[in-house]
XYZ file of C-alpha atoms in Angstrom:
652
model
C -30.765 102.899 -34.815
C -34.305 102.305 -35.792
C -34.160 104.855 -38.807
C -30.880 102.564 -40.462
C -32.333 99.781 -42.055
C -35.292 102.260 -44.141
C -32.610 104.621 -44.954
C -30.267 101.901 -46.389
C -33.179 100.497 -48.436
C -33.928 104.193 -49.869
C -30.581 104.313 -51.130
C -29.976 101.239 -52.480
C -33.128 102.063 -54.492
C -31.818 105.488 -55.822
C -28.242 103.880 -56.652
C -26.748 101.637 -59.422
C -24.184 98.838 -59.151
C -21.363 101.388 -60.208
C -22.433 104.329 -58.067
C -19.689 103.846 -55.281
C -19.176 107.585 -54.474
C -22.993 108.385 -54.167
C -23.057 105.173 -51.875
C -20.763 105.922 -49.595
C -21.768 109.913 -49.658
C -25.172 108.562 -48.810
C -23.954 106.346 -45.870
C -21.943 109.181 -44.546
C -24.965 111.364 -44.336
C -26.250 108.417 -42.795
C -24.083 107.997 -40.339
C -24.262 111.429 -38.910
C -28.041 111.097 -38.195
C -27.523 107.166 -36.805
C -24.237 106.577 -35.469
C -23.147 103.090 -35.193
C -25.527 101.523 -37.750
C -23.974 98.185 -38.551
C -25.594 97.314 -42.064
C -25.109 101.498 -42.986
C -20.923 100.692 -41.870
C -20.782 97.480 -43.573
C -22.171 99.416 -47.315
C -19.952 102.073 -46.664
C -16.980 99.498 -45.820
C -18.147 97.826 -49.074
C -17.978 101.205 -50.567
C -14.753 102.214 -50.018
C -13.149 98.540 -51.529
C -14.831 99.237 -54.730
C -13.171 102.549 -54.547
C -9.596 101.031 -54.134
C -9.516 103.087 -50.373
C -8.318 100.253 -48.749
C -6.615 102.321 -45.913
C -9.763 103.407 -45.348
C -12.242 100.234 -45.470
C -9.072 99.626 -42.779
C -9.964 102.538 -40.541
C -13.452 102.165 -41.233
C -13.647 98.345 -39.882
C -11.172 99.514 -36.617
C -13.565 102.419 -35.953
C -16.795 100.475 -36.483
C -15.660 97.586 -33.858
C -15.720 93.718 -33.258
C -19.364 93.866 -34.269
C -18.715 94.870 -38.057
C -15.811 92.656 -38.367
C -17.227 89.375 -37.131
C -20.129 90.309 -39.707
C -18.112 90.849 -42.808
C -15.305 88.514 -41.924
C -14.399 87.798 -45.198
C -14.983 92.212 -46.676
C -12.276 92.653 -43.173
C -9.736 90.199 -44.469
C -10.077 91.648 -48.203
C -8.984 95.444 -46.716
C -6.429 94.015 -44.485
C -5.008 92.449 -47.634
C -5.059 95.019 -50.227
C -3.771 97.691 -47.743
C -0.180 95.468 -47.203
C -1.815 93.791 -43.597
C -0.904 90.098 -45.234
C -0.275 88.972 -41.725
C -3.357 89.899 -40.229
C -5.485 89.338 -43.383
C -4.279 85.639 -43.456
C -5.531 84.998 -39.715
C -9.025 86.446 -40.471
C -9.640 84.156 -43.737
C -8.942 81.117 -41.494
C -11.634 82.012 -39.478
C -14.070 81.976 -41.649
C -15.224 78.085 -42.398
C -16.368 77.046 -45.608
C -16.192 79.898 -47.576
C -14.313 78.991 -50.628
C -14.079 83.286 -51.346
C -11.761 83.424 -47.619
C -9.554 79.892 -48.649
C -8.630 82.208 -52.034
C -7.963 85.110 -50.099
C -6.066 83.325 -47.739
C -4.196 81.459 -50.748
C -3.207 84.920 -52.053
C -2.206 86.477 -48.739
C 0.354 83.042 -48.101
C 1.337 83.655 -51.437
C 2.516 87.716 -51.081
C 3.868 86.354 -47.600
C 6.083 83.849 -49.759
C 4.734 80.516 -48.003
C 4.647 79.321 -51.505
C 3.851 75.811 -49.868
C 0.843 77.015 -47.907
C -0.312 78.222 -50.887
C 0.250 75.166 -52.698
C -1.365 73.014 -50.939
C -5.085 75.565 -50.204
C -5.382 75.674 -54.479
C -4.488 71.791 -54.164
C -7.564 71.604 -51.852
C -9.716 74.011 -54.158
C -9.369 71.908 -56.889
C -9.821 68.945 -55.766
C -13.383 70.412 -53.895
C -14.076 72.356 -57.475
C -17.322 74.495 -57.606
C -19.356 74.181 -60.961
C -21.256 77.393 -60.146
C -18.160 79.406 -59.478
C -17.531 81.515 -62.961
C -13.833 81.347 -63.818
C -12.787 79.542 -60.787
C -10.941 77.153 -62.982
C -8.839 79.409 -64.670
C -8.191 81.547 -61.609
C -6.854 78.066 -59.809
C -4.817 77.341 -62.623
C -3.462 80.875 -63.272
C -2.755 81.160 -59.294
C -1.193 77.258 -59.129
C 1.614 78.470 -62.054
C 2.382 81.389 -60.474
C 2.810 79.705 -57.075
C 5.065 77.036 -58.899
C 7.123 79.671 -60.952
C 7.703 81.568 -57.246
C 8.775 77.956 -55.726
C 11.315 77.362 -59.025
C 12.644 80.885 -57.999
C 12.889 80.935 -54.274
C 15.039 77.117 -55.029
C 12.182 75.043 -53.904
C 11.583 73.376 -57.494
C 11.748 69.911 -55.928
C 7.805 70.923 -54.303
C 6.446 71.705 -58.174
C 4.509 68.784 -59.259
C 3.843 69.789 -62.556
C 7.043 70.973 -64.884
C 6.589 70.018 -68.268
C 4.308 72.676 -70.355
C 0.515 71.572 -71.449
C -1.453 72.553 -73.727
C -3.866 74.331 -71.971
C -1.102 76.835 -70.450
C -0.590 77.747 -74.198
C -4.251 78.762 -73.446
C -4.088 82.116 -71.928
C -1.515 84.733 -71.491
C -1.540 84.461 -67.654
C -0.480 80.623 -67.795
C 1.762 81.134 -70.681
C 3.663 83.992 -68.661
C 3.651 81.696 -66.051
C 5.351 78.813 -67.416
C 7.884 81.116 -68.806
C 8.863 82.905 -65.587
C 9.129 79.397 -63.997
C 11.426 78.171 -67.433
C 13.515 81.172 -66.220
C 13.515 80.526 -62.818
C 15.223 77.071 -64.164
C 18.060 78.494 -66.111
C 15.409 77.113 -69.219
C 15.755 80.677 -70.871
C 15.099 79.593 -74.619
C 12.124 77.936 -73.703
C 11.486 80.841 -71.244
C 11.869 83.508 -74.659
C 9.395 81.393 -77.133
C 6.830 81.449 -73.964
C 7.354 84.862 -73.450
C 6.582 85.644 -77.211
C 3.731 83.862 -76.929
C 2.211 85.475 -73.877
C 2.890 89.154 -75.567
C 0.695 87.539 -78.925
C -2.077 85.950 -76.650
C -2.263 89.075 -74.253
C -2.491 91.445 -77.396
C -4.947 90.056 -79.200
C -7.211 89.849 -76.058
C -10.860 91.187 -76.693
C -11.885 90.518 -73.143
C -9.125 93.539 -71.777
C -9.396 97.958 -72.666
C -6.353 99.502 -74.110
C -5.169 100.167 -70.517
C -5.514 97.180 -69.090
C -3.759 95.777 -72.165
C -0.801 97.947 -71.819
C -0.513 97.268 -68.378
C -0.533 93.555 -68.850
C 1.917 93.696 -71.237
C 4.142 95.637 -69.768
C 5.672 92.827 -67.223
C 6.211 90.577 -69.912
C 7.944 92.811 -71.838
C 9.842 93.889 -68.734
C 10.498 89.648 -68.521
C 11.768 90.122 -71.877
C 14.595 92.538 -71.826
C 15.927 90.092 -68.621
C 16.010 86.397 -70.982
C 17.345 88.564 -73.739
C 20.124 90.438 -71.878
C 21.311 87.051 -70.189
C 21.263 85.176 -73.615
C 23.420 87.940 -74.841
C 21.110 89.370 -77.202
C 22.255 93.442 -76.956
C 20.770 94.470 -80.341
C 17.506 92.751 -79.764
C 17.342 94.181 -75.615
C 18.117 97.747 -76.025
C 15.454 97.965 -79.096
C 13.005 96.208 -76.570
C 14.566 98.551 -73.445
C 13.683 101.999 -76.130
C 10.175 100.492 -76.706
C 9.290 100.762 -72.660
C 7.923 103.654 -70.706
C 8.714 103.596 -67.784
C 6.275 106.079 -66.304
C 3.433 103.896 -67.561
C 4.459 101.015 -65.521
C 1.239 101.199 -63.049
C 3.255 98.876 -60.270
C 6.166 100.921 -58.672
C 7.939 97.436 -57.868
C 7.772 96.282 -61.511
C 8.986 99.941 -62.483
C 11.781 99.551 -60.394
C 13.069 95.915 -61.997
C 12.534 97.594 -64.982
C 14.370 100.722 -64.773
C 17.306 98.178 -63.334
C 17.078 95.635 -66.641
C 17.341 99.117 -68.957
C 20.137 100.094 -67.463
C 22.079 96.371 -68.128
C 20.763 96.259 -71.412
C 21.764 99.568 -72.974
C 25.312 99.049 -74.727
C 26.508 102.757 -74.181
C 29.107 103.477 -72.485
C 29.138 102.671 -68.509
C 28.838 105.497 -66.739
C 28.461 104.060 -62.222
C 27.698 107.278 -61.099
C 25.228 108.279 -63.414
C 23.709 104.861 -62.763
C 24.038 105.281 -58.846
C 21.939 108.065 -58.851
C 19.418 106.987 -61.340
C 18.673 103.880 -58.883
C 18.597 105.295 -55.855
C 16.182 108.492 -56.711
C 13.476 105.817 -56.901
C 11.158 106.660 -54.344
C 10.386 103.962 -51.492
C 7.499 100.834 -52.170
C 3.948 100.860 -50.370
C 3.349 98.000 -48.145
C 1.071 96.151 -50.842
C 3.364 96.447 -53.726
C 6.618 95.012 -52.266
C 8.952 92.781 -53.803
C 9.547 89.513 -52.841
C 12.380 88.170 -51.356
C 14.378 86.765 -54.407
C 13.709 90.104 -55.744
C 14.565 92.401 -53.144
C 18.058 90.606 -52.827
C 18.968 90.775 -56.374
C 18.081 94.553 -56.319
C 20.170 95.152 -53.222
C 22.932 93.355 -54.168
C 22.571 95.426 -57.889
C 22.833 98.570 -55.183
C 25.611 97.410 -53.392
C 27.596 96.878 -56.723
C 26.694 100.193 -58.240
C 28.139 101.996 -54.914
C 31.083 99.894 -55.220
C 31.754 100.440 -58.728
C 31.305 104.253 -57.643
C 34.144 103.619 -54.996
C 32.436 103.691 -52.164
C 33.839 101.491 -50.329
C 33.555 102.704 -46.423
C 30.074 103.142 -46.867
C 29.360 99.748 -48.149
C 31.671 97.983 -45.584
C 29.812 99.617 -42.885
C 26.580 98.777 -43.958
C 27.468 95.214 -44.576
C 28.645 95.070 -41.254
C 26.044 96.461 -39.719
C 23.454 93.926 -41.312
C 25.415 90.845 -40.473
C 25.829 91.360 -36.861
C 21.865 91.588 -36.641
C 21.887 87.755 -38.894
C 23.079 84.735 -37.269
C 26.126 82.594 -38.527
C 25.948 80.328 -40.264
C 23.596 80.965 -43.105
C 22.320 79.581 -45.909
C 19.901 82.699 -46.861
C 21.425 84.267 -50.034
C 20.308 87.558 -49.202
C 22.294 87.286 -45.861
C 25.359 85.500 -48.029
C 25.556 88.445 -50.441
C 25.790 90.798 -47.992
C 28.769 89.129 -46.778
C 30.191 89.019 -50.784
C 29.919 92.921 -50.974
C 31.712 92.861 -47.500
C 34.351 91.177 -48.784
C 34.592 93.116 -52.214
C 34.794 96.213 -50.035
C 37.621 95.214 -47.945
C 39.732 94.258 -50.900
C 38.369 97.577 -53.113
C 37.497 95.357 -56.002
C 40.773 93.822 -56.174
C 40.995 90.317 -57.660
C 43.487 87.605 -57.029
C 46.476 86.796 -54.522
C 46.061 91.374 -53.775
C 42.193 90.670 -52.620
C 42.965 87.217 -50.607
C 45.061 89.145 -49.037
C 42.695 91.726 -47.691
C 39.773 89.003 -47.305
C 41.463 86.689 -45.440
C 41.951 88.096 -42.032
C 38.200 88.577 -41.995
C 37.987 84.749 -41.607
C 39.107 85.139 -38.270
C 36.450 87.344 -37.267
C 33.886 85.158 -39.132
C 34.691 81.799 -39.335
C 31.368 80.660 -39.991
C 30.349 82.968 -42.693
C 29.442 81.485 -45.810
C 29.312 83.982 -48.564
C 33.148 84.985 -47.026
C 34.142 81.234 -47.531
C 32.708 80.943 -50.607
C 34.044 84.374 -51.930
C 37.492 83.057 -50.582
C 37.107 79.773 -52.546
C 36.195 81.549 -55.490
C 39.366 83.774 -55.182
C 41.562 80.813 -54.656
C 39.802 79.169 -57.865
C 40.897 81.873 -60.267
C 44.091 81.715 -58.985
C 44.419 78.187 -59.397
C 44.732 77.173 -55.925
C 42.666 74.207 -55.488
C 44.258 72.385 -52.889
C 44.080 75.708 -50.435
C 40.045 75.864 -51.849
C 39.601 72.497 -50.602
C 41.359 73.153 -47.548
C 39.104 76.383 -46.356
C 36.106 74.456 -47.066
C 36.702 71.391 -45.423
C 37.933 72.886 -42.028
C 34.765 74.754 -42.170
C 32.466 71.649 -42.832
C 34.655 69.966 -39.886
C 33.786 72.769 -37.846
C 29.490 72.284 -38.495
C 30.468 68.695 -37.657
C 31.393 69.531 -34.040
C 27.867 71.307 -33.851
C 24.983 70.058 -32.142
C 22.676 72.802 -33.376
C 20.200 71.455 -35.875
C 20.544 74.659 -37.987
C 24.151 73.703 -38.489
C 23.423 70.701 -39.633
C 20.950 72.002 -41.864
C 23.751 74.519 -43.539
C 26.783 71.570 -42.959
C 24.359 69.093 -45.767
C 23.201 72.531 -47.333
C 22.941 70.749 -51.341
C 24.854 73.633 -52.814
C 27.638 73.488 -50.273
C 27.645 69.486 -50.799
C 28.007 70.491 -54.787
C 30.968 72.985 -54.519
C 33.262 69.882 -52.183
C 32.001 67.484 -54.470
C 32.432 69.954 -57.408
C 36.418 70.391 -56.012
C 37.244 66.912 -55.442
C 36.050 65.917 -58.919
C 38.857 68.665 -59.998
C 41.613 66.640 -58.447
C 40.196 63.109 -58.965
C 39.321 62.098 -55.258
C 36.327 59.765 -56.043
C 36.357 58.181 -52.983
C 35.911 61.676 -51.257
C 33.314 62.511 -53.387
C 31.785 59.385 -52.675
C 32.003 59.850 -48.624
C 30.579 63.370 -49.277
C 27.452 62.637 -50.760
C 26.562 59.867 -48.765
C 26.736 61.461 -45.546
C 24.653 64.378 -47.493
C 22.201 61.488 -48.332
C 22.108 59.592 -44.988
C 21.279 62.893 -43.106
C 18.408 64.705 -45.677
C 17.085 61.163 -46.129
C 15.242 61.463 -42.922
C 13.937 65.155 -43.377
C 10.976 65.813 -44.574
C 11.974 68.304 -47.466
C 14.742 66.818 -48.683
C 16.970 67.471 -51.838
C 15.934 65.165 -54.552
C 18.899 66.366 -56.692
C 21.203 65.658 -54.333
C 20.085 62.303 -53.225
C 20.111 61.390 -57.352
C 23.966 62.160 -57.280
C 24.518 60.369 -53.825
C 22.679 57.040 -55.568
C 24.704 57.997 -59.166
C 27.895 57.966 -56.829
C 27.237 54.639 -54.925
C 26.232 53.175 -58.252
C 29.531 53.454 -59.799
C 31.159 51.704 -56.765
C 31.689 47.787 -57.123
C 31.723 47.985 -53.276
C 28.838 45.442 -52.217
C 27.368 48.250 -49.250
C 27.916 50.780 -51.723
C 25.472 49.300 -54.234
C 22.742 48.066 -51.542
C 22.977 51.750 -50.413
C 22.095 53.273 -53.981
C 19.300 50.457 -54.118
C 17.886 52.303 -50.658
C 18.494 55.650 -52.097
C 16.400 55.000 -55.485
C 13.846 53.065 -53.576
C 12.797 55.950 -51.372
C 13.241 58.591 -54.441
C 10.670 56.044 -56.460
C 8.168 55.978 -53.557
C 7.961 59.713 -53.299
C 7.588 59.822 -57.403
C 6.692 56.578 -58.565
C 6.548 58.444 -62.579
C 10.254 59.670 -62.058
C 12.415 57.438 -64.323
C 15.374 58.126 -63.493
C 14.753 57.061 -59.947
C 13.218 53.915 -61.643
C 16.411 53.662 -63.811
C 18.754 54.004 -60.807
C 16.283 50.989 -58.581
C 16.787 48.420 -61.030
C 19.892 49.086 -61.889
C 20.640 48.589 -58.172
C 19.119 45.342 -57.431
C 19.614 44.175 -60.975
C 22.160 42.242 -60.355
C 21.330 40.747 -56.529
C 17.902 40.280 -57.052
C 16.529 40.431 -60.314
C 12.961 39.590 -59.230
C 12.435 42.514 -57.170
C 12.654 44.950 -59.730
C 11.349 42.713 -62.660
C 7.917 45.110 -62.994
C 10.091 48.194 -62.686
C 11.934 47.557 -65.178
C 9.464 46.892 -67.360
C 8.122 50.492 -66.411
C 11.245 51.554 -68.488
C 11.895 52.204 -72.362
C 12.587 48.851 -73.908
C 16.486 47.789 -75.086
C 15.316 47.254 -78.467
C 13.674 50.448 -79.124
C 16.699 52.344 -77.665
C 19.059 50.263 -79.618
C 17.091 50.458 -82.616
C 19.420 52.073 -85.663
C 22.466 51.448 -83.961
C 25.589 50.317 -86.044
C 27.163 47.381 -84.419
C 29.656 46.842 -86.988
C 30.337 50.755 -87.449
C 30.699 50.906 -83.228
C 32.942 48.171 -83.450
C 35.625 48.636 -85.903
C 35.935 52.410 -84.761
C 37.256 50.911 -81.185
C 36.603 52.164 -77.497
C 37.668 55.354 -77.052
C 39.747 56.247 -74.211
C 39.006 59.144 -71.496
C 41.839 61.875 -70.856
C 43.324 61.491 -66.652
C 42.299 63.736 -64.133
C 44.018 66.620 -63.368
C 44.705 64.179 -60.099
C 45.512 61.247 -62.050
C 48.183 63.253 -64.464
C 50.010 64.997 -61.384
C 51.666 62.252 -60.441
C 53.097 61.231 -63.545
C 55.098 62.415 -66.245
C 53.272 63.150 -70.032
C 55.132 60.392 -72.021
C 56.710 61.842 -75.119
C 54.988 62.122 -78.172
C 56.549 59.478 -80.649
C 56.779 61.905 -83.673
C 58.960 63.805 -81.461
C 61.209 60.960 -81.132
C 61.472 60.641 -84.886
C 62.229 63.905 -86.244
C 65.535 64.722 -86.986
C 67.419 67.276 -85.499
C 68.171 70.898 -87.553
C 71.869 71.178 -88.542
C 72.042 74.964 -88.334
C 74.815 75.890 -91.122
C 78.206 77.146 -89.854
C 78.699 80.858 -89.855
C 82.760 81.784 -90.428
C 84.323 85.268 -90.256
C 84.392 87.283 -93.715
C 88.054 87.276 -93.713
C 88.352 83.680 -92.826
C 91.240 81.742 -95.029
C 91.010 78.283 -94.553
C 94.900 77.538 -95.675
C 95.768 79.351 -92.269
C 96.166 77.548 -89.292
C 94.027 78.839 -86.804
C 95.316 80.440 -83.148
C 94.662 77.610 -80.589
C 94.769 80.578 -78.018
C 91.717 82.381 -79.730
C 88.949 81.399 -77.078
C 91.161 82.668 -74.457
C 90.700 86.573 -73.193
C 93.615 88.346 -74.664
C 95.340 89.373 -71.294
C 95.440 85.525 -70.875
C 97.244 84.467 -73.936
C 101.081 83.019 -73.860
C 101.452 86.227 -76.788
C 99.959 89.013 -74.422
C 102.735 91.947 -73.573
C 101.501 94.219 -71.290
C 102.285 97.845 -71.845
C 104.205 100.181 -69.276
C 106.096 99.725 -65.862
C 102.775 98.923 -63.800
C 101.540 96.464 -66.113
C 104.766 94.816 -66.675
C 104.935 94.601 -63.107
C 100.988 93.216 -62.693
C 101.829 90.788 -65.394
C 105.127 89.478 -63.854
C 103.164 89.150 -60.192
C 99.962 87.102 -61.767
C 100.277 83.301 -61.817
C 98.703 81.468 -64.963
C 98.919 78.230 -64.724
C 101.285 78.091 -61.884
C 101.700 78.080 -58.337
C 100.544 80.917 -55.942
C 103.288 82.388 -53.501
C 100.735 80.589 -50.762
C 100.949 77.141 -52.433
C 104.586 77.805 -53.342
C 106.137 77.886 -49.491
C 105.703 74.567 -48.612
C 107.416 73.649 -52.561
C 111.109 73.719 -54.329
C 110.807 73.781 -57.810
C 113.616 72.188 -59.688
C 114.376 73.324 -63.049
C 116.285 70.487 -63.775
C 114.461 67.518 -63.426
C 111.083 68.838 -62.440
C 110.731 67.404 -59.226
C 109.401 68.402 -56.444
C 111.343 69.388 -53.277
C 110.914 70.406 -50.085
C 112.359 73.650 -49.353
C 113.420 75.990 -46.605
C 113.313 79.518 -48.411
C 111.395 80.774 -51.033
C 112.835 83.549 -52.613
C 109.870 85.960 -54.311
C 109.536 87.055 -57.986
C 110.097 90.353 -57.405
C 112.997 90.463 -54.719
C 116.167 91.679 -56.175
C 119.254 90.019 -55.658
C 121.441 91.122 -52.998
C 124.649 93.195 -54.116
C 128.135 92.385 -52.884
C 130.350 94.817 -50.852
C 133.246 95.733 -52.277
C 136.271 95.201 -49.997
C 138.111 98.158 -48.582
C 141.952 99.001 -49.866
């Protein structure tokens, strides 16, 4: 022990900075002749992270014992991270107070952990306590705070992002410019998304600050980014040039490789070929522990799996797999990776087959799940296409009955789930019911208004839905709607817009100074025709498809004036029109007064066939009188084809 601290000076003075292997051979010979040295294991820890042998520094910190790691606290939290330990590497950095090196780790590890919000709010608290000695700490918090928002806009937790609309200063660099795009993306925003793309790729290749590898590697996500906006905008040409121009096996990240290797394969216009493209996915070999994807990610690649081995037919395997991962998930959920399982569950049960031939096979799975939500919405879906509303409606709102029995709290949390709100609402605005839709979203709005995270969205259409009620409790409960929306964001407008347009007419006063926070009349007015507006009329909205089903379309009155085609006459080629024609002619010929049968059977027929008279039946209660053509009642009737009776001839 006493020999440590002279040794470690000796060979820090026969090192440089970028020496790493001769350090940590030097502390190894060390360590043989002074075991346990604690400032020898912390260099050699130290060592082995500039190395990039995180496993190591790992094994290095568990062998050297509590004593190294409450010394290098924040070195112990650094190896725990890099090595895929995000867990564990989170705890240590809050254990070490002020140290603004452990609140970025521990920013980083609660952003690869996906507690985007964690994350938010430590960079919120770096800012706001900014360092002036720290080089680059500015950019890194602003490159870290975009990439935390763009991972909130895709894990459906835009309503957290503060900051939407694109500065100047993310045009800056092509971290924050790939940022912004990826959250424009995330958004559904994917022509904005494209130009910011483009200008990432310029900004990243004309860096001076990065080597050729480190620009190649930088640019490789964003082109990667690329071939997704341009396959979903429908650009084929344009993707499958981009898709030729990547190589895959100089993609350094294995995860990245693998989204890539999946966006080549959608972009490339040959030919389909699900086999070939089965295998090709799943030969990729398995991701470390500190290069996984995240969650988003990882569902959109399985589900990409699960569609591949379906298109491959293989059905039994995916039904049992699907199976097997729901029964380990509790029902219901609102997790899209659980509710896509439950899709490909359903698509294997009814082997890809669409229509009233897949209901069929999806149905009795309701039974056995009633409270699966991918299976109801895959069922809704179905019924959609095959114009079924009313039994859409139907599954949907014995299902939402069924979360309002529920006491959990989870069910709740599902039952006023925004997106389920927006497919009832989305279904009674198909059939008209207004006053459904209205009943929805306020029940949506009563319960999320006293959450914590709550849907802004959705509490926007509740207040847009009370709004356009003349109902008195209707309005005042739009005017409480856009009042709490405004005190969460006083700069959002449209909550503004919705307040005052709520109170404007009770109480004008109270929202006198918000509605001077709005665009003036004039200026939105300004180069408006009155005269043109008013001579062209109001124009008139089509009826629902609920409006129209009760009634009958009136008929159109051009219709009612044209005149009726007289197709010309066609006559026979041989017709004379001096000759009477036969009366008899639409008759069948075996019918007509001048029909003669032919031969002792049809002579016979013909004489037994009544046309136009009386049946033997209806004859025996009749006596026909040829002389005056009455009718008499008679004791005999004597048939049509009994012969008379012959006369015996008297004896001599």
């Amino acid at each position: 022990m006493t020999t440590g601290a002279p040794a470690l000076s000796a060979l820090l003075k026969r090192t440089t900075i970028d020496d790493h292997e001769e350090v940590l051979r030097a502390c190894n010979a060390t360590l043989k002749q002074s075991k346990g040295d604690l400032n020898t294991e912390h260099v050699r820890a130290v060592a082995l992270l500039n190395l990039d042998r995180y496993d190591e520094a790992v094994h290095a910190f568990e062998k050297a014992g509590d004593k190294l790691k409450e010394s290098a606290q924040l070195e112990h939290a650094y190896a725990l991270y890099k090595s895929g330990e995000l867990r564990e590497a989170q705890r240590v950095a809050k254990l070490i107070p002020g140290n603004r090196g452990a609140r970025h780790l521990e920013a980083q590890a609660s952003y690869r952990l996906e507690d985007f919000f964690q994350a938010v709010e430590i960079y919120k608290s770096l800012s706001n306590g900014r360092d002036s000695s720290a080089e680059n700490e500015e950019s890194d918090l602003r490159i870290n705070s975009s990439a935390t928002d763009a991972q909130l806009e895709w894990k459906r937790e835009g309503y957290l992002v503060q900051k939407k609309k694109i500065e100047r200063e993310d045009l800056e660099a092509f971290e924050t410019a790939y940022n912004a795009a990826c959250g424009c993306v995330a958004r559904g925003e994917l022509g904005q998304g494209e130009i910011l793309l483009r200008r990432a790729e310029a900004l990243c290749s004309a860096a001076d600050t990065l080597t050729d590898d480190e620009r190649t590697a930088e640019l490789l996500p964003i082109r990667v980014q690329q071939l997704y906006v341009l396959s979903v905008l429908g650009k084929n040409e344009q993707a499958e040039t981009l898709a030729s121009e990547i190589a895959l096996q100089e993609v350094p990240d294995l995860s990245t490789r693998q989204i890539a290797q999946l966006n080549k394969l959608t972009a490339s216009t040959k030919p389909f070929n699900p086999y070939l493209s089965h295998r090709i996915v799943h030969s990729s070999s398995e991701l470390p522990k500190s290069d996984r994807l995240f969650g988003f990610q990882k569902s959109l690649v399985s589900q990409n799996e699960l569609a591949l081995d379906l298109l491959s037919s293989k059905f039994a395997g995916v039904r049992n797999f699907t199976a097997k991962y729901l029964a380990d998930h509790t029902m219901p959920s609102t997790s899209s990776e659980v509710n896509g399982m439950s899709v490909a569950n359903a698509a294997a049960h009814a082997q890809n087959q669409l229509g009233k031939l897949g209901l069929k096979s999806i149905l009795p799975l309701l039974e056995k799940r009633p409270n699966d939500v991918g299976l109801i919405l895959t069922i809704i879906h179905l019924y959609i296409v095959t114009n079924n509303h009313g039994s859409a409606i139907t599954v949907l709102e014995s299902f939402l009955k069924r979360l309002d029995e529920s006491s959990s709290p989870d069910d709740q949390d599902v039952r006023f789930a925004p997106g389920l709100v927006a497919v009832m609402v989305s279904l009674y605005s198909i059939q008209g019911r207004k006053s459904h839709i209205r009943t929805e979203l306020a029940k949506a709005a009563s319960y999320w208004r006293h959450k914590s995270k709550s849907s802004p969205n959705l509490l926007r259409a509740a207040g847009l839905s009370h709004l356009s009620s003349a109902n008195p409790d209707d309005q005042s409960a739009a005017g409480n709607i856009f009042e709490n929306l405004r005190n969460d964001d006083p700069k959002d407008r449209f909550s503004i817009a919705g307040y005052v347009a709520a109170y404007a007419m009770t109480d004008l006063s109270k929202v006198k100074s918000a509605a001077e926070q709005l665009t003036p009349i004039a200026r939105l007015t300004a180069g408006v025709d009155i005269d043109a507006l008013d001579a062209a009329g109001v124009p008139v909205l089509p009826s629902t498809a609920g409006q129209s089903a009760g009634k009958k379309r009136a008929a159109d009155d051009s219709a009612k004036l044209a005149k009726k085609r007289v197709r010309k006459s066609k006559l026979p080629k041989d017709y004379d029109p001096n000759k009477t024609p036969d009366p008899e002619r639409w008759l069948p010929l075996r019918d007509r007064s001048s029909y003669r049968p032919k031969g002792k059977k049809g002579k016979q027929k013909a004489a037994a066939l009544t046309q136009g008279g009386i049946s033997e039946k209806g004859a025996e209660g009749l006596n026909i009188s040829n002389s005056d053509g009455v009718a008499k009642p008679a004791s005999t009737v004597v048939s049509a084809s009994s012969k008379p009776q012959k006369k015996k001839k008297p004896k001599k």
